[in-house]
XYZ file of C-alpha atoms in Angstrom:
551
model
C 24.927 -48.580 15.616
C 23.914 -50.445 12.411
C 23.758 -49.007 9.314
C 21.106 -48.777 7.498
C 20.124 -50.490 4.098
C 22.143 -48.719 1.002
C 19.429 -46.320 -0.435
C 17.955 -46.944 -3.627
C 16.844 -43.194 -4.368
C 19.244 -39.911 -4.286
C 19.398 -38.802 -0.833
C 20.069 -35.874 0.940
C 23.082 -34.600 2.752
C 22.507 -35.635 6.695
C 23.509 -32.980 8.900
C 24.359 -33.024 12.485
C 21.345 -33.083 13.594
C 20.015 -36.039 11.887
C 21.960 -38.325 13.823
C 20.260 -38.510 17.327
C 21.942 -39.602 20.604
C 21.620 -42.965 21.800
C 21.964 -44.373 25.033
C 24.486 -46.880 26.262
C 22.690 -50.394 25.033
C 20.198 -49.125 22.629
C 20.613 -48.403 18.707
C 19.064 -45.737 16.491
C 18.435 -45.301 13.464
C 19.197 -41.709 11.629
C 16.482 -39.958 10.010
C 16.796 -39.869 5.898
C 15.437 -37.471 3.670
C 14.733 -38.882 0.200
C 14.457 -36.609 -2.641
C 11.864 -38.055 -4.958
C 12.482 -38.723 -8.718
C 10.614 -38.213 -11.418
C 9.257 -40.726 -13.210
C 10.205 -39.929 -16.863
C 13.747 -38.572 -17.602
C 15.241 -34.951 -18.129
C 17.660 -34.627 -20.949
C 21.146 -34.159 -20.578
C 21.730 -31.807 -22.851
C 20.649 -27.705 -22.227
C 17.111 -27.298 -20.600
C 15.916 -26.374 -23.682
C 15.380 -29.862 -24.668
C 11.618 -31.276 -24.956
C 10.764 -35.037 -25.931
C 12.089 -35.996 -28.997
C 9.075 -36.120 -31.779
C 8.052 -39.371 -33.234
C 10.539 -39.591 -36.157
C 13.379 -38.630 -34.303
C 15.336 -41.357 -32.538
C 15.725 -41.063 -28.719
C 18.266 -39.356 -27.152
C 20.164 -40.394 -23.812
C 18.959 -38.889 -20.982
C 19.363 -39.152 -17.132
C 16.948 -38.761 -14.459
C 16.568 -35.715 -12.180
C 14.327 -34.853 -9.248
C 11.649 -32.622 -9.523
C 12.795 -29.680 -7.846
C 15.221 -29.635 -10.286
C 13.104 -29.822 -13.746
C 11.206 -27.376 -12.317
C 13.905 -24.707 -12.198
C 15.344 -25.745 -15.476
C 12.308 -25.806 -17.775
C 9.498 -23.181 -18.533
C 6.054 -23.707 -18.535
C 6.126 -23.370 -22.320
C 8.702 -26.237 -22.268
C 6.670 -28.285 -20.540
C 4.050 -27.609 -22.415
C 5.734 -28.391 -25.700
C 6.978 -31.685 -23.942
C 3.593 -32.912 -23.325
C 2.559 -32.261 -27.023
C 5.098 -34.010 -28.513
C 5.817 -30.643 -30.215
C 9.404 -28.944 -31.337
C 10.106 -25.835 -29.548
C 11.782 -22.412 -31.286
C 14.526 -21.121 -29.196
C 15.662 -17.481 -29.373
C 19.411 -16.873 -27.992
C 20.896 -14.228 -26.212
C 24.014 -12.621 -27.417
C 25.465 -14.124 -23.978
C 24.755 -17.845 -24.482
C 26.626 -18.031 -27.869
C 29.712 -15.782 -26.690
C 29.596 -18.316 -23.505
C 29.328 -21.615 -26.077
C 30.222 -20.709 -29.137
C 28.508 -24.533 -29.997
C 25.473 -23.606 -28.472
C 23.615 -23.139 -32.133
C 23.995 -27.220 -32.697
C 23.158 -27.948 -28.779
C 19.256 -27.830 -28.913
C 18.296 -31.367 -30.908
C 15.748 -31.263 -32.916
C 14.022 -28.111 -32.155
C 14.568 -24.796 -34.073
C 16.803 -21.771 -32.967
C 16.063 -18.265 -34.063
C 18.561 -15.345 -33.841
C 16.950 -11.859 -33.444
C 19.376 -8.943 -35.406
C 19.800 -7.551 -32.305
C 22.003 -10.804 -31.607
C 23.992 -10.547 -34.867
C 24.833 -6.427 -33.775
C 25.887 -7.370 -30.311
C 27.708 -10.220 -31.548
C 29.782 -7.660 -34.174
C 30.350 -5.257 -31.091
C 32.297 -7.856 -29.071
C 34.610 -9.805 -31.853
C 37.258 -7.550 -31.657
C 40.499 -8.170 -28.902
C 42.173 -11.531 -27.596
C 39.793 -11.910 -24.544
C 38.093 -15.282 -24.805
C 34.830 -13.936 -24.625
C 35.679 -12.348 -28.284
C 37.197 -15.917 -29.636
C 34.061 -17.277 -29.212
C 32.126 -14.224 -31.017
C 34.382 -14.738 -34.040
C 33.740 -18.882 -33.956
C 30.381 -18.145 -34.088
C 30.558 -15.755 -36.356
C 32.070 -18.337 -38.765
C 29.865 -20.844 -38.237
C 27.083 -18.590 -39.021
C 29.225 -17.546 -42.344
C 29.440 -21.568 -43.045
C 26.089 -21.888 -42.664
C 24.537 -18.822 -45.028
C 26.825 -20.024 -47.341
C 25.314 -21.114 -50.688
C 21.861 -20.499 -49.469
C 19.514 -18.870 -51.787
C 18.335 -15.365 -50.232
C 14.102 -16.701 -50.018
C 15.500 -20.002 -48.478
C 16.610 -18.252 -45.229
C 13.070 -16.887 -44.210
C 12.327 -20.998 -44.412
C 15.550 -21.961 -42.162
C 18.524 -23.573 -42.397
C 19.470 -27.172 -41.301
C 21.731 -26.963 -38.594
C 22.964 -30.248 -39.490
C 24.352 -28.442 -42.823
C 28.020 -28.344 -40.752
C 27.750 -32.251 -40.013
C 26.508 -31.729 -36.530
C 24.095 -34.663 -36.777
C 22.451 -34.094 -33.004
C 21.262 -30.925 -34.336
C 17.826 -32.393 -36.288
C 16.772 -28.064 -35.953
C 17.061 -25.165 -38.250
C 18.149 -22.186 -37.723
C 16.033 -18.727 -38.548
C 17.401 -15.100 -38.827
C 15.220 -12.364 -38.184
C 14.488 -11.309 -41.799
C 12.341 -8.374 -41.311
C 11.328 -5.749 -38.794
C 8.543 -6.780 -36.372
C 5.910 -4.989 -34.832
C 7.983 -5.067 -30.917
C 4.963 -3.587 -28.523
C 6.461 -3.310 -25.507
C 5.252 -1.615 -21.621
C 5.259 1.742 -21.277
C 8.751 2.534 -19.500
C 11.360 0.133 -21.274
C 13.695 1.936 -23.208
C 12.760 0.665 -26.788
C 16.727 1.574 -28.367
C 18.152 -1.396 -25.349
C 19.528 -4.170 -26.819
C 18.138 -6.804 -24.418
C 14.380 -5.097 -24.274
C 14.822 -5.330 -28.237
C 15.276 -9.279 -28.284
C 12.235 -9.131 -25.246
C 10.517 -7.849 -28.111
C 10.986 -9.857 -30.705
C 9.969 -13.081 -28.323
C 6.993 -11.177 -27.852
C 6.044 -11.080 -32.011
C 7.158 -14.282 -32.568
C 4.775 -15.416 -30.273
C 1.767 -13.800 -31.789
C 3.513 -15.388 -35.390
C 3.237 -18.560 -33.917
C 0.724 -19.170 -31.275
C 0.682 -22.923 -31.687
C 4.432 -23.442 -30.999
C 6.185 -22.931 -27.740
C 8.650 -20.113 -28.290
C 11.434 -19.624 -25.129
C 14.355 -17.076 -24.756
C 17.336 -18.834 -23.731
C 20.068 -16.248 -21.921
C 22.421 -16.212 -19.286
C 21.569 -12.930 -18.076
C 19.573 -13.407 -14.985
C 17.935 -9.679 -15.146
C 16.990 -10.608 -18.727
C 15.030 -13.601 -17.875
C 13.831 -11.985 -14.605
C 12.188 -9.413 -17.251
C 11.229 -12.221 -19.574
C 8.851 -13.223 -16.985
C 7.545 -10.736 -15.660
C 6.353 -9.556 -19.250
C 4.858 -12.872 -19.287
C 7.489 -14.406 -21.738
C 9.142 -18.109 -21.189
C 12.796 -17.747 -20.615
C 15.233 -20.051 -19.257
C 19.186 -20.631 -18.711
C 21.568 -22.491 -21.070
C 22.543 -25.567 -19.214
C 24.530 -27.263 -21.855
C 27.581 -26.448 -19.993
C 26.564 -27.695 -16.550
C 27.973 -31.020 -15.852
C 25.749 -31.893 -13.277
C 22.593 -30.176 -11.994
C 22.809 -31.205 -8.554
C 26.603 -30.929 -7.037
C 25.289 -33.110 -4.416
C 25.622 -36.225 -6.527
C 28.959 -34.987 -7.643
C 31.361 -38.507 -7.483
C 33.029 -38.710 -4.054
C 35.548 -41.342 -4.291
C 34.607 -43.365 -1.583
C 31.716 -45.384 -0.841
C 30.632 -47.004 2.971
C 29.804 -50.312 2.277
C 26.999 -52.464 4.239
C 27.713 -54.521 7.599
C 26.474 -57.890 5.481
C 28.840 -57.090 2.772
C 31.261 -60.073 3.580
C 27.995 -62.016 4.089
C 26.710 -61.096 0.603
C 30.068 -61.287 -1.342
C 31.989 -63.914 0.596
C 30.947 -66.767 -1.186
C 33.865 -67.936 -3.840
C 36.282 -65.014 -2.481
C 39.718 -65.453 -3.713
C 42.219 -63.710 -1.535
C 46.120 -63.298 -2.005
C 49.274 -60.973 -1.361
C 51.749 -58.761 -3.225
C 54.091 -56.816 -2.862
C 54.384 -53.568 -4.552
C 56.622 -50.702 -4.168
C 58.400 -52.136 -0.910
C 54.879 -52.784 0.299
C 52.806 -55.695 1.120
C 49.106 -55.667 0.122
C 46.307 -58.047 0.473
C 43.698 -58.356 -2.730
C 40.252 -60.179 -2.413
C 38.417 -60.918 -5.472
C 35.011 -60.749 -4.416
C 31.501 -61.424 -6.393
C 28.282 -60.129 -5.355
C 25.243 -57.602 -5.850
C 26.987 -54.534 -4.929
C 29.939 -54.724 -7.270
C 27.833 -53.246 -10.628
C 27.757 -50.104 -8.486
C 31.627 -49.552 -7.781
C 34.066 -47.685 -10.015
C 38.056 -48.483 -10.401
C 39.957 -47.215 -8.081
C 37.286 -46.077 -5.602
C 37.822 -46.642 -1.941
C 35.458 -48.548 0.289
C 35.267 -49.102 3.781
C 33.623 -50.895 6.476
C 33.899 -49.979 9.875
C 31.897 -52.409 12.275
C 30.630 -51.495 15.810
C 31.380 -54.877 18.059
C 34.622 -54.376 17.709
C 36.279 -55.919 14.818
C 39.095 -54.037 12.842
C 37.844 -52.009 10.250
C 38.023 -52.531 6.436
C 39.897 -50.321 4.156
C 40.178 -51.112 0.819
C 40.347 -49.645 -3.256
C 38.592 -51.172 -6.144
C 41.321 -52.035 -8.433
C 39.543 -54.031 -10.870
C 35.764 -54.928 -12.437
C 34.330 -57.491 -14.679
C 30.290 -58.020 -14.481
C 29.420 -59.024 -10.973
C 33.267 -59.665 -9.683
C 35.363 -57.112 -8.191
C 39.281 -56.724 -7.097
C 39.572 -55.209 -3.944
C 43.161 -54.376 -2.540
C 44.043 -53.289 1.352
C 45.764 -49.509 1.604
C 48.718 -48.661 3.194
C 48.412 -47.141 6.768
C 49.669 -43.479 6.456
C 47.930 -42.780 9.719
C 51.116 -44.681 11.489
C 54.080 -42.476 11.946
C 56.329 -45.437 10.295
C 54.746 -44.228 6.735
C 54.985 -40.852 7.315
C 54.855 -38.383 4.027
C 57.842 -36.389 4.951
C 56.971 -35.674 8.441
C 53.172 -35.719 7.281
C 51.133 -38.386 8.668
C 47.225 -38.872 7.958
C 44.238 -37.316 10.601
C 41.531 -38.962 8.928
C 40.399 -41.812 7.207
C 40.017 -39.564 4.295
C 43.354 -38.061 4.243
C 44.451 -41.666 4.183
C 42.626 -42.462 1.265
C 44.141 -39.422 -0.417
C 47.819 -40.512 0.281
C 47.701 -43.906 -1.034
C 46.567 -41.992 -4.517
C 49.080 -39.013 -4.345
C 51.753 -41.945 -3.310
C 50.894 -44.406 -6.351
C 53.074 -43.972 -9.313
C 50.694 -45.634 -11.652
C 48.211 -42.875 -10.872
C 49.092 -40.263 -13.216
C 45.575 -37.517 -12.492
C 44.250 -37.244 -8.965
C 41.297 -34.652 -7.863
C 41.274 -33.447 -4.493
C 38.063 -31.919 -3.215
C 37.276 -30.077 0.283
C 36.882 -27.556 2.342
C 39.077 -24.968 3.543
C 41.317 -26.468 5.879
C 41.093 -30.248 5.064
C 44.969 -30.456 4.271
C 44.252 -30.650 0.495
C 47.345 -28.976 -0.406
C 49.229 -29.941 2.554
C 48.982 -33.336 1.702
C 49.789 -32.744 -1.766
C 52.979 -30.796 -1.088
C 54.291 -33.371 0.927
C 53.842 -35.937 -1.304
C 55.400 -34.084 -4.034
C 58.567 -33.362 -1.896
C 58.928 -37.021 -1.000
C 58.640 -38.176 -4.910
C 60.843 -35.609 -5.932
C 63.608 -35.401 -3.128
C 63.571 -38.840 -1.414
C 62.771 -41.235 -3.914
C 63.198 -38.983 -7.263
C 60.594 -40.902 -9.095
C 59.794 -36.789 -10.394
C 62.343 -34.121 -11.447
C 60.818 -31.250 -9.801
C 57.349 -29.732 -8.214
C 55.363 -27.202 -10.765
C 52.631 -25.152 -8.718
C 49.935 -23.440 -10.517
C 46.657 -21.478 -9.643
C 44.403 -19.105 -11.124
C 44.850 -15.682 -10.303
C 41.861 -14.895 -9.395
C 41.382 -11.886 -6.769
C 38.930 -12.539 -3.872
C 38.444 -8.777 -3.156
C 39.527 -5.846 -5.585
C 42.236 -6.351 -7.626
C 46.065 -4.925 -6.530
C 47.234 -4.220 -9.817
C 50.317 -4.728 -11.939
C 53.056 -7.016 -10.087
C 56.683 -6.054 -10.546
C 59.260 -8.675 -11.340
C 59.632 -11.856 -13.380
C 57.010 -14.828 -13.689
C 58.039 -16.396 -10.148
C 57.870 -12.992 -8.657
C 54.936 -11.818 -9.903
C 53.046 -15.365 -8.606
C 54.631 -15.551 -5.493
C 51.653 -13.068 -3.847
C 49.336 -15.797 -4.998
C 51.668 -18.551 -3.816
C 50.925 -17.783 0.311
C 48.921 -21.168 0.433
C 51.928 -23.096 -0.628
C 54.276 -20.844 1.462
C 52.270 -21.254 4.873
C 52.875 -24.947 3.802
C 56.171 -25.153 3.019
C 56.699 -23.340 6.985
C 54.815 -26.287 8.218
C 56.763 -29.251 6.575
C 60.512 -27.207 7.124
C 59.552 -27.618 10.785
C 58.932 -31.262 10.896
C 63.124 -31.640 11.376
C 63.608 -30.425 14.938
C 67.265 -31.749 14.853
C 68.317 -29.814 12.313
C 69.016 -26.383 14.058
C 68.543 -23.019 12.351
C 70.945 -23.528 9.222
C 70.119 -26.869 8.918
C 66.431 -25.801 8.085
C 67.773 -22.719 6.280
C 69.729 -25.298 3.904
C 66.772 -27.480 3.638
C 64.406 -24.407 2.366
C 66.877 -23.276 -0.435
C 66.980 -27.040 -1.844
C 63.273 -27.446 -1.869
C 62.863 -24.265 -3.359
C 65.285 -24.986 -6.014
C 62.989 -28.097 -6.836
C 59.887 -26.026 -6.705
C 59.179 -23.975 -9.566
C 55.804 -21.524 -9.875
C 54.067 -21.048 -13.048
C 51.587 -18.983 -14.630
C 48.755 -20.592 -16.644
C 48.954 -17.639 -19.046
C 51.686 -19.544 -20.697
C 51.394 -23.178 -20.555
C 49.906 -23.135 -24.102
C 52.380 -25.137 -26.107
C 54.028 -26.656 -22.969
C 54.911 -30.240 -22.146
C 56.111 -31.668 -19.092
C 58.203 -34.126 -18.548
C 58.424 -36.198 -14.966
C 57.335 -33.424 -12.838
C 54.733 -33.654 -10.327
C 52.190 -30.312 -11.521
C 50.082 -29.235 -8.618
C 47.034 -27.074 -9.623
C 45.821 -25.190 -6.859
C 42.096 -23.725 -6.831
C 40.960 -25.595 -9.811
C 37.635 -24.445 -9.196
C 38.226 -21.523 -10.739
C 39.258 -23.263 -14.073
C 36.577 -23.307 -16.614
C 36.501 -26.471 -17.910
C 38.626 -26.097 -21.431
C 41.369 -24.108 -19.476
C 41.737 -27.597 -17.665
C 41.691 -29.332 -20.825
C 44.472 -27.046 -21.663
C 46.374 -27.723 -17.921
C 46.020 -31.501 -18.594
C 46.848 -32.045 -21.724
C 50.583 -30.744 -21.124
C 51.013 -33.987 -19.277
C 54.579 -35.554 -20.870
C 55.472 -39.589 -20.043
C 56.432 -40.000 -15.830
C 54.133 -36.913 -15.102
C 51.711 -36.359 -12.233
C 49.288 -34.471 -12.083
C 47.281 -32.987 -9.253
C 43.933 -30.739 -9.008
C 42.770 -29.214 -5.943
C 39.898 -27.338 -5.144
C 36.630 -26.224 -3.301
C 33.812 -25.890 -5.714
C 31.955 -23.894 -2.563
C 34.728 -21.146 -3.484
C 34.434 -20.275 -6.867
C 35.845 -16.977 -7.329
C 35.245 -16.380 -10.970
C 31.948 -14.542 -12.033
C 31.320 -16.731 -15.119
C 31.738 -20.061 -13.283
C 28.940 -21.971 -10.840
C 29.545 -25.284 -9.076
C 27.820 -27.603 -12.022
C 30.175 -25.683 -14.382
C 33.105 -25.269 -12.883
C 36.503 -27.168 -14.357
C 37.153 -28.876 -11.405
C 33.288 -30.387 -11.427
C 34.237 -31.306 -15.091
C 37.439 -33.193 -14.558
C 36.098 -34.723 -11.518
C 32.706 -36.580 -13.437
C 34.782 -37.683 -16.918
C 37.965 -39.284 -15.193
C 35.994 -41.275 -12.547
C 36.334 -44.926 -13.017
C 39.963 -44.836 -15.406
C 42.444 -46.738 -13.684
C 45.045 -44.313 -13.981
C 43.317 -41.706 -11.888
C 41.495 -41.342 -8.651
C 39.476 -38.690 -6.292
C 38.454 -37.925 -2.870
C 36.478 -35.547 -1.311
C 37.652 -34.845 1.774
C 34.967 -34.376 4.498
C 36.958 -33.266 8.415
C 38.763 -29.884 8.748
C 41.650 -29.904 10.353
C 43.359 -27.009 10.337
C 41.968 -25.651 13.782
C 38.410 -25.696 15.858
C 38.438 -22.005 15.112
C 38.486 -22.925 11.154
C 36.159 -25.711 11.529
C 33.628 -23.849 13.613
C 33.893 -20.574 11.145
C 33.141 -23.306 8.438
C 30.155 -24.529 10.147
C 28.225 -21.191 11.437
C 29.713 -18.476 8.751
């Protein structure tokens, strides 16, 4: 079947069904949705963001499809965009405890802070959750900002830029005096959150010529923005993509006339590196802008010539380095015991298996051998050819159902409920030795367990680590500064690995364009130290793979 020409617009996911049956000596063609762009450009930065006025420079921004503006902005947004007009946001209490940055997030346009805010805000500073960390940052940068402001000056607003935030072009207004809050008959008046309701409401009868929007969160609270008739939408800032659909996957399919296309001048030679012999093409062409270092690419022809894998290694304009993989689908390059199932699982071998990578991402779904593959990899580098002292595993402890309570025991003992994943594992890869007999395999499990050591991530502040290979399990559940935090403990010779399933996100807090994992995934893309795959077939069992598909 040939493929069809590489799509200039965003497309759709094609499921099953797209992909009609052909008969023996006829091709087809599978239907493609396209999802339409827009034809002027969404910000970046939270929804709240209109088109910059005349004196203010432009700000980057990134197109998004239509479907998606449409959930992000209000109608007084758009409104205010088509004017040319600065907007007046009012926060909820949630949005700054969420970001304590949020106040220098909105551009040029204004952000006003009901009293009700400021109480809330006092209510929550107290304890060592994060939630109240970020209540006392804001709280100081509220302090910094009063500071050495004449008392009639505030009513006229203070430049956000005060601080040296220079994106923030906006000033910043207190609610100085009591309004007149009319509200319908029903809503408790003393609420906090009908109170700020309230307040949108006078502020839009103070200034009927300017677009005023509550920005929150809460989903009820907007839900009962609008249906009083008030603009409200969600703080975005924080979302690193709006559509996880585009989310980087690693690996790109490239076109049956790509040899055709980028064959003319090619340069190819051999190496040999780490006991292994690879083949690199340096190839020139119109598709090379679009690829990112250390992506993989295939080609996989239907008249029966061998199929193409390859990674990107390195760019420079129009010219490309592209180098063969190693086969770990062969039993000879087995990852103790583990060999690949998939073309993706191959891909994700020849990263975990690379020394110079030092970060690799792992998405999938359940049952795609994500940590598996990792595990084995680990035990290889760490018992057969001891490029890495020892294994640290990871994950957050996050409950799926309701939570069991205190643990007994030390640190390892208290994880190890959480640890099943990597125990079911461990079963699996003791097995692969069938000569060994029963104390063979017993002696085998006590030495990988004294190389395996599990951690909490309650106390990694501070930590370094030095040649170990760190697996982090269900990264999805990381918000995206606790895996700044994971990361950054990285010590020279150290690995480190982040899997995940952004469809699984456990913690309340967290959604797929938020998420840690999402985060890591999107800023590390294209360094040449670091690589990702999504990985697409199941292979745990049909029963898992047909639960994933109908439940």
């Amino acid at each position: 079947m040939p493929l069809p020409k590489l799509p200039t617009k965003p497309a759709t996911l094609l499921s099953p069904q797209d992909y009609p049956k052909a008969e023996k000596g006829k091709s087809v063609k599978p239907v493609m949705t396209l999802v339409e762009s827009t034809p002027h450009a969404i910000e970046s930065a939270p929804e709240a963001r209109a088109k910059t006025s005349e004196k203010a420079p432009a700000a980057k921004r990134t197109a998004k499809p239509k479907a998606v503006e449409s959930l992000i902005k209000s109608s007084a947004s758009r409104i205010g965009d088509k004017l040319g007009v600065t907007k007046m946001f009012v926060l909820d209490t949630n949005v700054l405890m969420h970001d304590p940055t949020s106040l220098f997030r909105f551009e040029e346009h204004d952000v006003y802070l009901p009293m009700m805010t400021l109480e809330e805000l006092d209510n929550h500073k107290k304890g060592m959750s994060e939630v109240a960390r970020n209540a006392r940052q804001v709280s100081r940068s509220l302090d910094a900002l009063v500071a050495g402001v004449e008392e009639h000056a505030i009513e006229e607003g203070i430049p956000l830029s005060k601080l040296g935030n220079k994106d923030a072009k906006g000033r910043l207004f207190f609610q100085t005096k009591l309004q007149n809050v009319t509200l319908p008959e029903g809503l408790p008046i003393g609420k906090a959150d009908n109170q700020i309701l309230g307040v949108v409401r006078a502020l839009e009868a103070q200034f009927p010529d300017r677009p005023i929007v509550l920005v929150s969160k809460d989903i009820n609270m907007r839900i009962k923005a609008r249906a009083m008739g008030l603009p409200a939408e969600e703080y975005f800032n924080d979302h690193v993509l709006e559509d996880t659909d585009l989310l980087y996957s690693g690996i790109m399919q490239l076109p049956d006339d790509f040899w055709h296309k980028h064959a003319k001048g090619m340069e190819s030679w051999q190496e040999n590196k780490h006991g292994t012999g690879y083949t690199f093409y340096r190839v020139t062409g119109p598709l090379v802008p679009s690829f990112l270092v250390n992506q993989f690419v295939f080609l996989e022809p239907n008249n029966g010539e061998a199929p193409f894998y390859g990674q990107v290694r390195q760019i420079n304009g129009k010219t490309a380095v592209l180098q063969t993989l190693r086969d770990y689908t062969h039993g000879k390059n087995s990852v103790w015991g583990i060999t690949a199932r998939n073309r993706e699982q191959n891909f994700a071998l020849n990263l975990l298996m690379n020394p110079e990578c030092d970060f690799v991402t792992l998405l999938g779904q359940a049952g795609t051998g994500k940590t598996l593959l990792a595990l084995a990899a680990g035990l290889a580098q760490v018992l057969e050819t001891k490029l890495y002292n020892e294994i640290i595993v990871t994950r957050v402890t996050v409950p799926v159902g309701e939570d069991i309570g205190f643990l007994p025991g030390t640190e390892e003992e208290k994880m190890s409920p959480w640890m099943g994943a990597f125990d079911d594992n461990l079963e699996v890869l003791n097995k692969s030795d069938s000569d060994a007999g029963e104390w063979g395999r017993a002696a085998t499990q006590d030495l990988i367990r004294s190389r395996i050591k599990i951690k909490s991530l309650n106390f990694m502040r501070g930590r370094t680590f030095v040649n170990k290979f760190l697996i982090i399990d269900e990264a999805q559940n990381l918000t995206p500064k606790q895996v700044k935090t994971l990361v950054t403990r990285a010590g020279p010779g150290t690995k480190i690995v982040c899997l995940g399933n952004i469809a699984q996100i456990d913690t309340p807090y967290l959604t797929e364009g938020s998420s840690g994992l999402t985060y890591v995934v999107d800023r590390f893309k294209g360094w040449s130290h670091s690589g990702h795959v999504t990985l697409a077939r199941g292979e745990r069992s049909r029963l898992a793979d047909h639960a994933s598909d109908v439940l």
